Every structure is written in C-alpha cells, then in structure tokens.
Amino acid sequence: MSEHEYTPKSKVGKWFNDRLPLLTLANHLTDYPTPKNLNYWWTFGGILTFCLITQIVTGLVLAMHYIAHADMAFQSVEHIMRDVNYGWLIRYIHANGASMFFLAVYIHIFRSLFYGSYKSPREVIWIIGIIIYLLMMAAAFLGYVLPWGQMSFWGATVITNLFSAIPLVGEGIVTWLWGGYSVDNPTLTRFFTLHYLIPFLILGLVVLHIWALHVPGNNNPIGIDIKKPSKDTVPFHPYIVIKDGFALLMFMIVFAFFVFYTPNILGHADNYIEANPLVTPAHIVPEWYLLPFYAILRSVPDKLLGVIAMLSAILILAALPWLDTSKIRSAVFRPLYKQFYWILVADVLILGYVGAMPAEGLYLLIARIATAYYFLHFLVVLPVLGFKERTTPVPLSITEPILGGSPNLATVKKKDSFKDQ
Amino acid sequence: MEKKTKRRDFLFTATYAVGAVGAGAVIWPMIDQMNPDASVKALASTEVDVSAVNPGKTITVLWRGKPVFIRRRTQEEIAEAKSVKLEDLKHPEKDEDRAKNPEWLVMLGVCTHLGCVPLDQKGDYNGWFCPCHGSHYDTSGRIRKGPAPTNMEIPEYKFVDANTIKIG
Amino acid sequence: MKNFFRISFLIALFFGFQFNSNAAEKVEYLKTDWSFKGPFGKFDRAALQRGYQVYQEVCSSCHSMKYLSYRNLVEDGGPEFSVEQAKAIAASFEVKDGPNADGEMFMRPGRLSDKFVMPYENEKAAQAANGGAYPPDMTVLVKARGGGVDYIYSLLQGYEDPPAGVTLDDGVYYNKYMYGNKIKMSNQLSDGLVEYSDGTNASVEQMAKDVTTFLMWTAEPHLETRHKMGFKAIVYLIILTVLVYFSMKRIWSRIETKV
C-alpha cells in the first residue's frame, strides 16, 4: 500500500527506521488515505478500539483485587466496591463497558451489512471480525461468571450444559469443562484464567483486522472502489482522527451516564445474591447482548438442534460474502435490499425481546417465526436478491457524483454485470 | 524554516489542554487503586499484652504486616546502650529517645537495608544481626556495622496500662 | 441522518422493552420521594442514622450485614456518626478474636475496623433458628431485588390478611408485595416500635423509609461520590466534545467537504 517511499528526516530516525521500520508504519497509519465521505457509522471502529483498551486496562486493575475462589469471589467484589480506592468506579466502568462494547460492535456489524463492507475484496476483514465477535461473547460470558452471584452461577451452568447436547461425548466434555460434577471452584478459576487470556487474543486479531483493512482500504457509503490517494480521499490524520475523536466523545457521554447514574440497570438484580447451588433464580436471562441468540436456542424444541441453530446463527455470518450474490455493495443503490435490511434489524430486535421473555405461548411462537426469518434472510433472500434486484445507478466517484448509469468500478473490472442496469 | 512565530491557534491549544486534563484525571484512579485500601488503613493499630514478658526476653508481634520486636531489656543491656557515645554511631540517636521507658524497647523488626528480619541476640553488639547482608545492631536497635543506613525504626506506641502496649 | 434516527428509535424501543420486561409481573409499589434519586441525589443523614437504629433494633437479630464495618458509619457520604459515637457502637458488640497465646478464641469489645457482628454463626444456624428460611444478608439487599428500594419499602408495609381461599402454613405470612405473596418473615414494624433520639415520630411508614434509606447506603456506600463525580465527568466531556467539534470543523474546512 505504500504509495510513496517514506524516509525519516532525522539521522537517528533513519538509522532506527532502517533497522525496525516503526516510523514507516506510523507514517503509513497517519497518511493512510481514507474515503472523505465516510459517515459517522464508520467511527465505531475507533470506538471499539477504545472499548477494548478500556476493558483491558480496567480488567487488569480489577484482577489485582479480585480473588478467583468460590468462597471469596463475591466478597472480593464487594471489597472492590467498598474499600479499594476508586474500586467502585473501575468495576462499574468494566461492567458497563462490556455492554457499551457490544452496543458498538452491533452498530459496527450492521453498518457493514448495510454498506456491503463484507464483499470482495474485504472477505477476510469480515471473517476476522466474526471471530473477534465470537471471542467477545466468550469473554463476556466468562467475565459474567466471575462475581459469583446467582446469575453467574446459573448462567455458567446453563451455558456449559449446552455442550452436553453433543452426542456420545457431551457429558464427558461438560465434566471436563467444570473440573467436577457441577460448576464449582475449579470452574471459576479456569474461567478467570480464560477471561484474562481472551482479550489479548482479541487484541491480536484486531491488529490483523486493521492490517487486512489497510490492504484494500475502507469501503464507503456509496460502496465504489476509489483510487488512493486521490481527490476522493483524505489522510487519516488529522481528518479521520478528529472525527473519530468527536464521535468517541459523544459515545463516552452515554457511557458515563450509565456508569455514574444507572450503573446496575443493564445487569440483573439476582447477581447481587451470592451463588447458591441449591436454588435457581426464577428467570435465567443472559445479558442483553446475547438475548437474540438465546431466543434462537430456545425456539428449537430439540436440545442438540437448538444448540446447532444458535451456533449457525453466528457462523452463517462468516459465509455472508458468498451468500450475498449482488455485485453492488451499498444498500443506497439497492432499493429492495434496503427494505430487507430493515426487516432483519427489526427481526433481530424482536429476537432480543422474546429472548428476555419466558419461552412459552405467544413469545415462543414469535421466537420461532423470527428465528425462521433470520435464516431465511441469509439463505434465501440474499442469494435471490442478487439476481433479481433492479439496482439504481451508482456514481463513478465521490467527488464527482456523476450518475453515469454504470455500475461501480468493482463490477466494471469484471465486466459481467451490466445486466443489472 | 521560517523564523516567523506562528499565530497560536487558540482553539487547538484549548482542545489539547482540556484533553490532557481529562487524560490525567482518568489515569489517577488507575494509580490510586494500588494504594492501601480503606480496610487496610483501618487496621492501623494493635494492642499487645506484655505481662508475660520477662527481662531478657523478646516477643514479636505483627503490626501492619510487619514484625514488631518488644524486648524487655536487662539492666546490663540498658547500661550498654546508654554508654555508647553518639559520635561512634552511624545514625546518632540517644537511647532515651528510642526507649521512653528504658526497660521496654519497641521497634519495627525490619532491617533498614533491604527489609529482612534481623535475628535476636546475635551480632557483634549483643543486639540484633541481619543475616541477609550482615548488618549489626546494638541493644538499642541502632546500626553499628554493615550496610544498613539507619537505626531500626521506632513505631508510634503507648502504654495503655502497665501491661498493655498499643502500637500505631 | 434518516437512518440514524431510525436506528436510534429501534434501539430505544429495544431497551424500552427490556426495562418493561424486568417489570413484567410487578405490582404497583408504594412510592415515596427518595432523597438519593436523580443525578444530584444525596442521602438524608438523619434518615440514615435513624435507619441504622431501626436496623440495629429490629432487623439485626436475624439479618446479617456482613460486608459493612463499623468504621463505615463514620465515612463521608454515610450516616456520618462522629468517631466517638461509632466507637461506642462498635464497643457495644462482642467480637470473637484470637487465637490468643494459649491458642484459645476469646471475646473482646468491637473496634471500628471490625465487620458488623453476625447474628448467627453460619447459614445453617440461621436457617435452624428461622424455620428453615435463611434471612438474607442485608448489605446489598436493595441491589439484589428487582424492585430495589421501592420493593423493600413496600414489602415492609405490605402485610395484610390473606384473601379468602389462600391458606397459609404455620410461620408463613401474607404480603401483597412479596413474589408469590407468601413470606416467612412476620410483620416486624409497628407504630412506636423504636424511640428515635431526634424526636421523629416512629410511624411504620417512617421506619420503613428510614431503614430502606439505610439499606440503600449499605448497598451503595459511594453513591454520593459517584453522583458528584458523574456530574463533573459529564460536564467535562460536553466541554471537550464542543471543543473537538469546532476543531473538527476547522480542520475539515481545509478541504471542501462537509463533515
């Protein structure tokens, strides 16, 4: 991508850079040509980086005071909340930070869905992103177990029991996961270890995610390929840095509101009751960000099929670049896809809603319809739309929004899709 | 480079300044959390019953996670401590200032060199000897020989009654 | 922008549902004005001190308060008893300490650094003494109940005769705010039960409010600090956001594109 060779001005800089080209990397990052028409939905990548760093820093600090032992975990969390200097602040940032992280990642994913950012040549970025998302869910679930409240304990029990659905070896795997015959101290200590590990795996994948992004460059709201650098791009610094910074600050205001004024609203009251293996809470609900998948799990009457459905709901996203057959990236020029996109958004929100409700009666029916539609969207609607949809004309460049009546440059290169017009 | 001073852009300067203040404010809680917490600070004092300590005996009690030596000194030890000339000391302190009641020496049992616990009734001065790096302390706990820079520390303490010492 | 509003709306709807869902089977709780609600909320010191008295005289014989220390009674943002008062309170309790030089446990008067003395040795003893029901620890109780302070406040006043057709076992009482309406704690509050030293009339309502305020503090001892810090943090963020916004406008004005 280095369109121009970079040489540090100072002698020392040049000496160092010849041996380890950190300055070249820094120069690449600051000069990185970015489409100038990126809207605010594109700022969530930066916001997510902020979320990850916040979680890692506050998490490290909490780990200095937390005790991963079934008899002391709950107490040590109360110790953090009461006695540790600023402990309450750090814990509330970490707990609410998880929710903010997911809020941002969902916006990031749905932005990608709307503007077709997962399409060629960005499939690898997208798949790395899905892996990051899976790891985030794992980290969030493991972290939720650590305070050792009632929801921690029973959430851990329910989720680990999902593995018992695997034929033949399922029970063995569950016992292995627990390190005993129920969720207990060995489970807690290993969950703590893994909760500590995963964020660093995520960090590594984020580096790859950004690396893979910098090969083709950013997609943009009109979804066309652009020449870099050109009139259509601006250097990342200062233009995008300041814009990301502005969006991040807006995000932080929302974040601060949760931390300082309603720190417990996104959590569940039962988690302030210490874990009790003899009593299950009346309603077991995961955190809000896992609810849609929880609804899919419960909508299938068979245990094994339910688990398969839930996993497929996430993994199907990895196949998206091939399921979506349309050559046009941005939904802006795809009137029909746009409609289906909003139906999918609504569908996922409905799944989230019924996931929080008891799995019975009308709720169960709604959950089943919504689950069916979720898969229908990816397996039927998207492949068919690509062939059937009449797209609107795509401009040739960002700066000169000429409606040339031609498809985007990506398709021009392939010279095979004029039939769409 | 032009010598002409650039006109300061107030807006950018203000943004940087305000941003820097915020960054500092965020870093402080992350540092302060490592300081002793409220429950640790609350354990600042401890009371010790010394009625069973006979002359020539030392008891060691735990205070703030460190050993405190409480020695009931013999008359010879007191005489020895008082006879030392101040100019012979590396860290000149009178014995009277270290032991208000000469019979009782209450001091932090931590070598001032690198924090080991010295051994009782050892060394060249009949006091304490630190086995880690060979510091010799006299019967008043003052450093006489070896790498330790200062005398062993005297904590704040008082006699609550004839048999009870409150440390801290 | 259109999309932005659409998405914001959907997210708002989603969270709206969430909060509703938490409230799904809720009866209308009794309402009162809590001084600690809202972004500038603070505790009412006198109410906290009275609430401590109610906890001590009424609740503490069964309910433990195991994460609270006597020193907390002195700290800023709490009942703010004087150090002497708190020391006297602590000293009025016998704390088990030891082992001493003979290897035996012994009892001594409480100190500020001690945790609140527990009414029972352990959970089993508590159950045995209370007909099999464990009186929950009260330190974080208001955070451990969906309805929070309103629920506790209502529950304390929610005892009534069971409606026709509802039969109650021995040691089980009817409370209209309890989940399932059956509760193993009998009605504890009656008018004039405690004698407030500040002369406040100890009505059931007053005691319920005071002790609930106290429990809110035990659950969130840093609530006042949090509110104050939150206000500063958000004002700061807004100022910085405005500055960054104008900086952004200035920077982007170098190229002829609107941000």
Tab-separated table of C-alpha atoms in Angstrom, chain A residues 189-407:
chain	number	residue	atom	x	y	z
A	189	THR	CA	-10.523	-20.446	38.459
A	190	ARG	CA	-10.292	-21.704	34.870
A	191	PHE	CA	-12.931	-19.224	33.754
A	192	PHE	CA	-10.889	-16.465	35.335
A	193	THR	CA	-7.766	-17.590	33.503
A	194	LEU	CA	-9.580	-17.711	30.172
A	195	HIS	CA	-11.317	-14.404	30.793
A	196	TYR	CA	-7.873	-12.906	31.289
A	197	LEU	CA	-6.480	-14.528	28.142
A	198	ILE	CA	-9.192	-13.827	25.579
A	199	PRO	CA	-8.905	-10.011	25.461
A	200	PHE	CA	-5.307	-10.368	24.362
A	201	LEU	CA	-6.334	-12.783	21.622
A	202	ILE	CA	-8.891	-10.188	20.575
A	203	LEU	CA	-6.187	-7.523	20.591
A	204	GLY	CA	-4.068	-9.634	18.256
A	205	LEU	CA	-6.990	-10.229	15.940
A	206	VAL	CA	-7.802	-6.520	15.946
A	207	VAL	CA	-4.299	-5.874	14.629
A	208	LEU	CA	-4.955	-8.388	11.834
A	209	HIS	CA	-8.404	-6.874	11.234
A	210	ILE	CA	-6.859	-3.436	10.710
A	211	TRP	CA	-3.984	-4.838	8.679
A	212	ALA	CA	-6.430	-6.607	6.393
A	213	LEU	CA	-8.427	-3.375	6.162
A	214	HIS	CA	-5.409	-1.390	5.069
A	215	VAL	CA	-4.807	-3.637	2.080
A	216	PRO	CA	-7.894	-2.690	0.045
A	217	GLY	CA	-8.706	0.404	2.145
A	218	ASN	CA	-12.038	1.432	3.582
A	219	ASN	CA	-15.335	0.797	1.927
A	220	ASN	CA	-17.518	3.916	1.861
A	221	PRO	CA	-21.187	4.888	1.871
A	222	ILE	CA	-21.576	4.651	-1.889
A	223	GLY	CA	-19.606	1.447	-1.981
A	224	ILE	CA	-17.468	2.173	-5.022
A	225	ASP	CA	-13.792	1.436	-5.406
A	226	ILE	CA	-11.731	4.592	-5.212
A	227	LYS	CA	-8.249	5.469	-6.280
A	228	LYS	CA	-5.873	6.131	-3.406
A	229	PRO	CA	-4.693	8.682	-2.724
A	230	SER	CA	-6.930	10.903	-4.820
A	231	LYS	CA	-9.418	13.706	-4.552
A	232	ASP	CA	-11.739	11.162	-3.045
A	233	THR	CA	-9.523	10.508	-0.046
A	234	VAL	CA	-8.172	12.409	2.928
A	235	PRO	CA	-5.204	11.438	5.096
A	236	PHE	CA	-6.269	9.559	8.217
A	237	HIS	CA	-4.590	12.145	10.386
A	238	PRO	CA	-5.905	14.694	11.174
A	239	TYR	CA	-9.200	14.367	9.315
A	240	ILE	CA	-10.412	10.972	10.440
A	241	VAL	CA	-8.655	11.117	13.811
A	242	ILE	CA	-10.529	14.230	14.851
A	243	LYS	CA	-13.816	12.940	13.502
A	244	ASP	CA	-13.423	9.607	15.298
A	245	GLY	CA	-12.454	11.563	18.384
A	246	PHE	CA	-15.615	13.631	18.222
A	247	ALA	CA	-17.792	10.542	17.827
A	248	LEU	CA	-15.904	8.802	20.630
A	249	LEU	CA	-16.608	11.691	22.975
A	250	MET	CA	-20.329	11.517	22.195
A	251	PHE	CA	-20.157	7.807	22.916
A	252	MET	CA	-18.309	8.452	26.173
A	253	ILE	CA	-21.059	10.774	27.344
A	254	VAL	CA	-23.563	7.931	27.011
A	255	PHE	CA	-21.078	5.581	28.650
A	256	ALA	CA	-20.518	7.992	31.549
A	257	PHE	CA	-24.243	8.323	32.040
A	258	PHE	CA	-24.568	4.585	32.570
A	259	VAL	CA	-21.512	4.345	34.823
A	260	PHE	CA	-22.386	7.248	37.092
A	261	TYR	CA	-26.161	7.307	37.160
A	262	THR	CA	-27.580	3.881	36.333
A	263	PRO	CA	-24.645	1.524	36.829
A	264	ASN	CA	-26.735	-1.539	37.564
A	265	ILE	CA	-29.585	-1.138	35.096
A	266	LEU	CA	-28.006	-3.359	32.436
A	267	GLY	CA	-27.169	-6.072	34.946
A	268	HIS	CA	-29.516	-8.409	36.737
A	269	ALA	CA	-30.507	-7.957	40.394
A	270	ASP	CA	-30.004	-11.664	41.107
A	271	ASN	CA	-26.274	-11.265	40.581
A	272	TYR	CA	-26.079	-9.389	43.870
A	273	ILE	CA	-27.145	-12.606	45.580
A	274	GLU	CA	-24.194	-14.868	46.246
A	275	ALA	CA	-24.172	-18.081	44.205
A	276	ASN	CA	-26.254	-20.834	45.728
A	277	PRO	CA	-26.123	-24.277	44.074
A	278	LEU	CA	-29.404	-25.261	45.745
A	279	VAL	CA	-31.661	-22.528	44.370
A	280	THR	CA	-32.161	-21.484	40.754
A	281	PRO	CA	-33.461	-17.946	40.091
A	282	ALA	CA	-36.993	-17.729	38.714
A	283	HIS	CA	-35.895	-16.456	35.283
A	284	ILE	CA	-32.457	-17.082	33.924
A	285	VAL	CA	-31.642	-14.451	31.362
A	286	PRO	CA	-28.310	-13.714	29.769
A	287	GLU	CA	-27.061	-10.176	29.413
A	288	TRP	CA	-28.990	-8.166	26.818
A	289	TYR	CA	-26.356	-8.560	24.112
A	290	LEU	CA	-26.754	-12.324	23.993
A	291	LEU	CA	-30.557	-12.352	24.031
A	292	PRO	CA	-31.185	-12.797	20.265
A	293	PHE	CA	-29.100	-15.962	20.244
A	294	TYR	CA	-30.697	-17.147	23.444
A	295	ALA	CA	-34.091	-16.755	21.762
A	296	ILE	CA	-32.924	-18.836	18.794
A	297	LEU	CA	-31.657	-21.520	21.159
A	298	ARG	CA	-34.952	-21.743	22.979
A	299	SER	CA	-37.128	-21.609	19.887
A	300	VAL	CA	-35.936	-25.038	18.768
A	301	PRO	CA	-37.619	-27.819	20.765
A	302	ASP	CA	-34.722	-30.266	20.399
A	303	LYS	CA	-31.659	-29.798	22.600
A	304	LEU	CA	-28.985	-30.631	20.032
A	305	LEU	CA	-30.747	-28.842	17.181
A	306	GLY	CA	-31.228	-25.792	19.391
A	307	VAL	CA	-27.516	-25.549	20.041
A	308	ILE	CA	-26.784	-26.105	16.352
A	309	ALA	CA	-29.268	-23.384	15.393
A	310	MET	CA	-27.705	-20.938	17.803
A	311	LEU	CA	-24.181	-21.593	16.568
A	312	SER	CA	-25.296	-21.491	12.941
A	313	ALA	CA	-26.905	-18.121	13.513
A	314	ILE	CA	-23.449	-16.716	14.201
A	315	LEU	CA	-21.416	-18.844	11.804
A	316	ILE	CA	-23.741	-18.123	8.891
A	317	LEU	CA	-22.397	-14.586	9.044
A	318	ALA	CA	-18.978	-15.881	8.032
A	319	ALA	CA	-20.486	-17.195	4.780
A	320	LEU	CA	-22.154	-13.876	4.056
A	321	PRO	CA	-19.681	-12.690	1.398
A	322	TRP	CA	-20.717	-15.681	-0.717
A	323	LEU	CA	-24.395	-15.772	0.224
A	324	ASP	CA	-24.888	-12.210	-0.943
A	325	THR	CA	-24.681	-12.515	-4.723
A	326	SER	CA	-25.176	-8.853	-5.541
A	327	LYS	CA	-22.213	-7.062	-7.068
A	328	ILE	CA	-23.385	-3.725	-5.699
A	329	ARG	CA	-22.072	-3.070	-2.231
A	330	SER	CA	-24.023	-0.183	-0.765
A	331	ALA	CA	-27.691	-0.587	0.111
A	332	VAL	CA	-28.103	3.001	-1.042
A	333	PHE	CA	-28.357	1.683	-4.613
A	334	ARG	CA	-30.298	-1.447	-3.725
A	335	PRO	CA	-33.902	-0.418	-3.048
A	336	LEU	CA	-35.146	-3.931	-2.306
A	337	TYR	CA	-32.201	-5.000	-0.184
A	338	LYS	CA	-32.670	-1.861	1.848
A	339	GLN	CA	-36.185	-2.985	2.782
A	340	PHE	CA	-34.997	-6.442	3.736
A	341	TYR	CA	-32.140	-4.947	5.707
A	342	TRP	CA	-34.518	-3.064	7.963
A	343	ILE	CA	-36.688	-6.144	8.313
A	344	LEU	CA	-33.594	-8.027	9.501
A	345	VAL	CA	-32.785	-5.290	12.016
A	346	ALA	CA	-36.320	-5.493	13.354
A	347	ASP	CA	-36.160	-9.277	13.353
A	348	VAL	CA	-33.008	-9.301	15.490
A	349	LEU	CA	-34.523	-6.777	17.909
A	350	ILE	CA	-37.641	-8.923	18.177
A	351	LEU	CA	-35.478	-11.947	18.881
A	352	GLY	CA	-33.729	-9.959	21.605
A	353	TYR	CA	-37.059	-9.010	23.105
A	354	VAL	CA	-38.517	-12.514	23.172
A	355	GLY	CA	-35.177	-13.794	24.471
A	356	ALA	CA	-35.861	-11.869	27.662
A	357	MET	CA	-39.391	-13.249	27.959
A	358	PRO	CA	-40.428	-16.635	29.268
A	359	ALA	CA	-40.269	-19.258	26.493
A	360	GLU	CA	-43.961	-20.018	26.348
A	361	GLY	CA	-47.179	-19.233	24.479
A	362	LEU	CA	-47.110	-16.285	22.128
A	363	TYR	CA	-43.487	-15.452	22.910
A	364	LEU	CA	-42.373	-18.877	21.778
A	365	LEU	CA	-44.366	-18.586	18.570
A	366	ILE	CA	-42.869	-15.170	17.829
A	367	ALA	CA	-39.401	-16.518	18.599
A	368	ARG	CA	-39.892	-19.359	16.132
A	369	ILE	CA	-41.113	-17.108	13.341
A	370	ALA	CA	-38.287	-14.646	13.955
A	371	THR	CA	-35.711	-17.444	14.006
A	372	ALA	CA	-37.047	-18.847	10.758
A	373	TYR	CA	-36.935	-15.420	9.165
A	374	TYR	CA	-33.368	-14.834	10.381
A	375	PHE	CA	-32.140	-17.866	8.457
A	376	LEU	CA	-34.433	-17.136	5.522
A	377	HIS	CA	-32.830	-13.739	5.163
A	378	PHE	CA	-29.340	-15.137	4.781
A	379	LEU	CA	-30.070	-18.382	2.972
A	380	VAL	CA	-32.810	-17.331	0.554
A	381	VAL	CA	-33.395	-13.593	0.416
A	382	LEU	CA	-29.790	-12.527	-0.079
A	383	PRO	CA	-28.818	-15.043	-2.790
A	384	VAL	CA	-32.015	-14.424	-4.766
A	385	LEU	CA	-31.925	-10.645	-4.437
A	386	GLY	CA	-28.529	-10.507	-6.099
A	387	PHE	CA	-30.025	-11.887	-9.278
A	388	LYS	CA	-33.460	-10.327	-9.237
A	389	GLU	CA	-32.995	-6.853	-7.826
A	390	ARG	CA	-33.039	-3.775	-10.084
A	391	THR	CA	-30.357	-1.544	-8.617
A	392	THR	CA	-30.201	2.213	-9.111
A	393	PRO	CA	-27.288	3.913	-10.922
A	394	VAL	CA	-24.032	4.177	-8.979
A	395	PRO	CA	-21.809	7.290	-9.259
A	396	LEU	CA	-18.276	6.898	-10.601
A	397	SER	CA	-16.522	8.805	-7.869
A	398	ILE	CA	-17.134	10.525	-4.580
A	399	THR	CA	-16.050	13.985	-5.637
A	400	GLU	CA	-17.841	13.877	-8.950
A	401	PRO	CA	-21.174	12.314	-8.207
A	402	ILE	CA	-21.953	11.771	-11.871
A	403	LEU	CA	-24.682	9.290	-12.294
A	404	GLY	CA	-23.055	7.663	-15.229
A	405	GLY	CA	-25.604	4.935	-15.376
A	406	SER	CA	-22.819	2.487	-14.874
A	407	PRO	CA	-22.296	0.093	-12.023
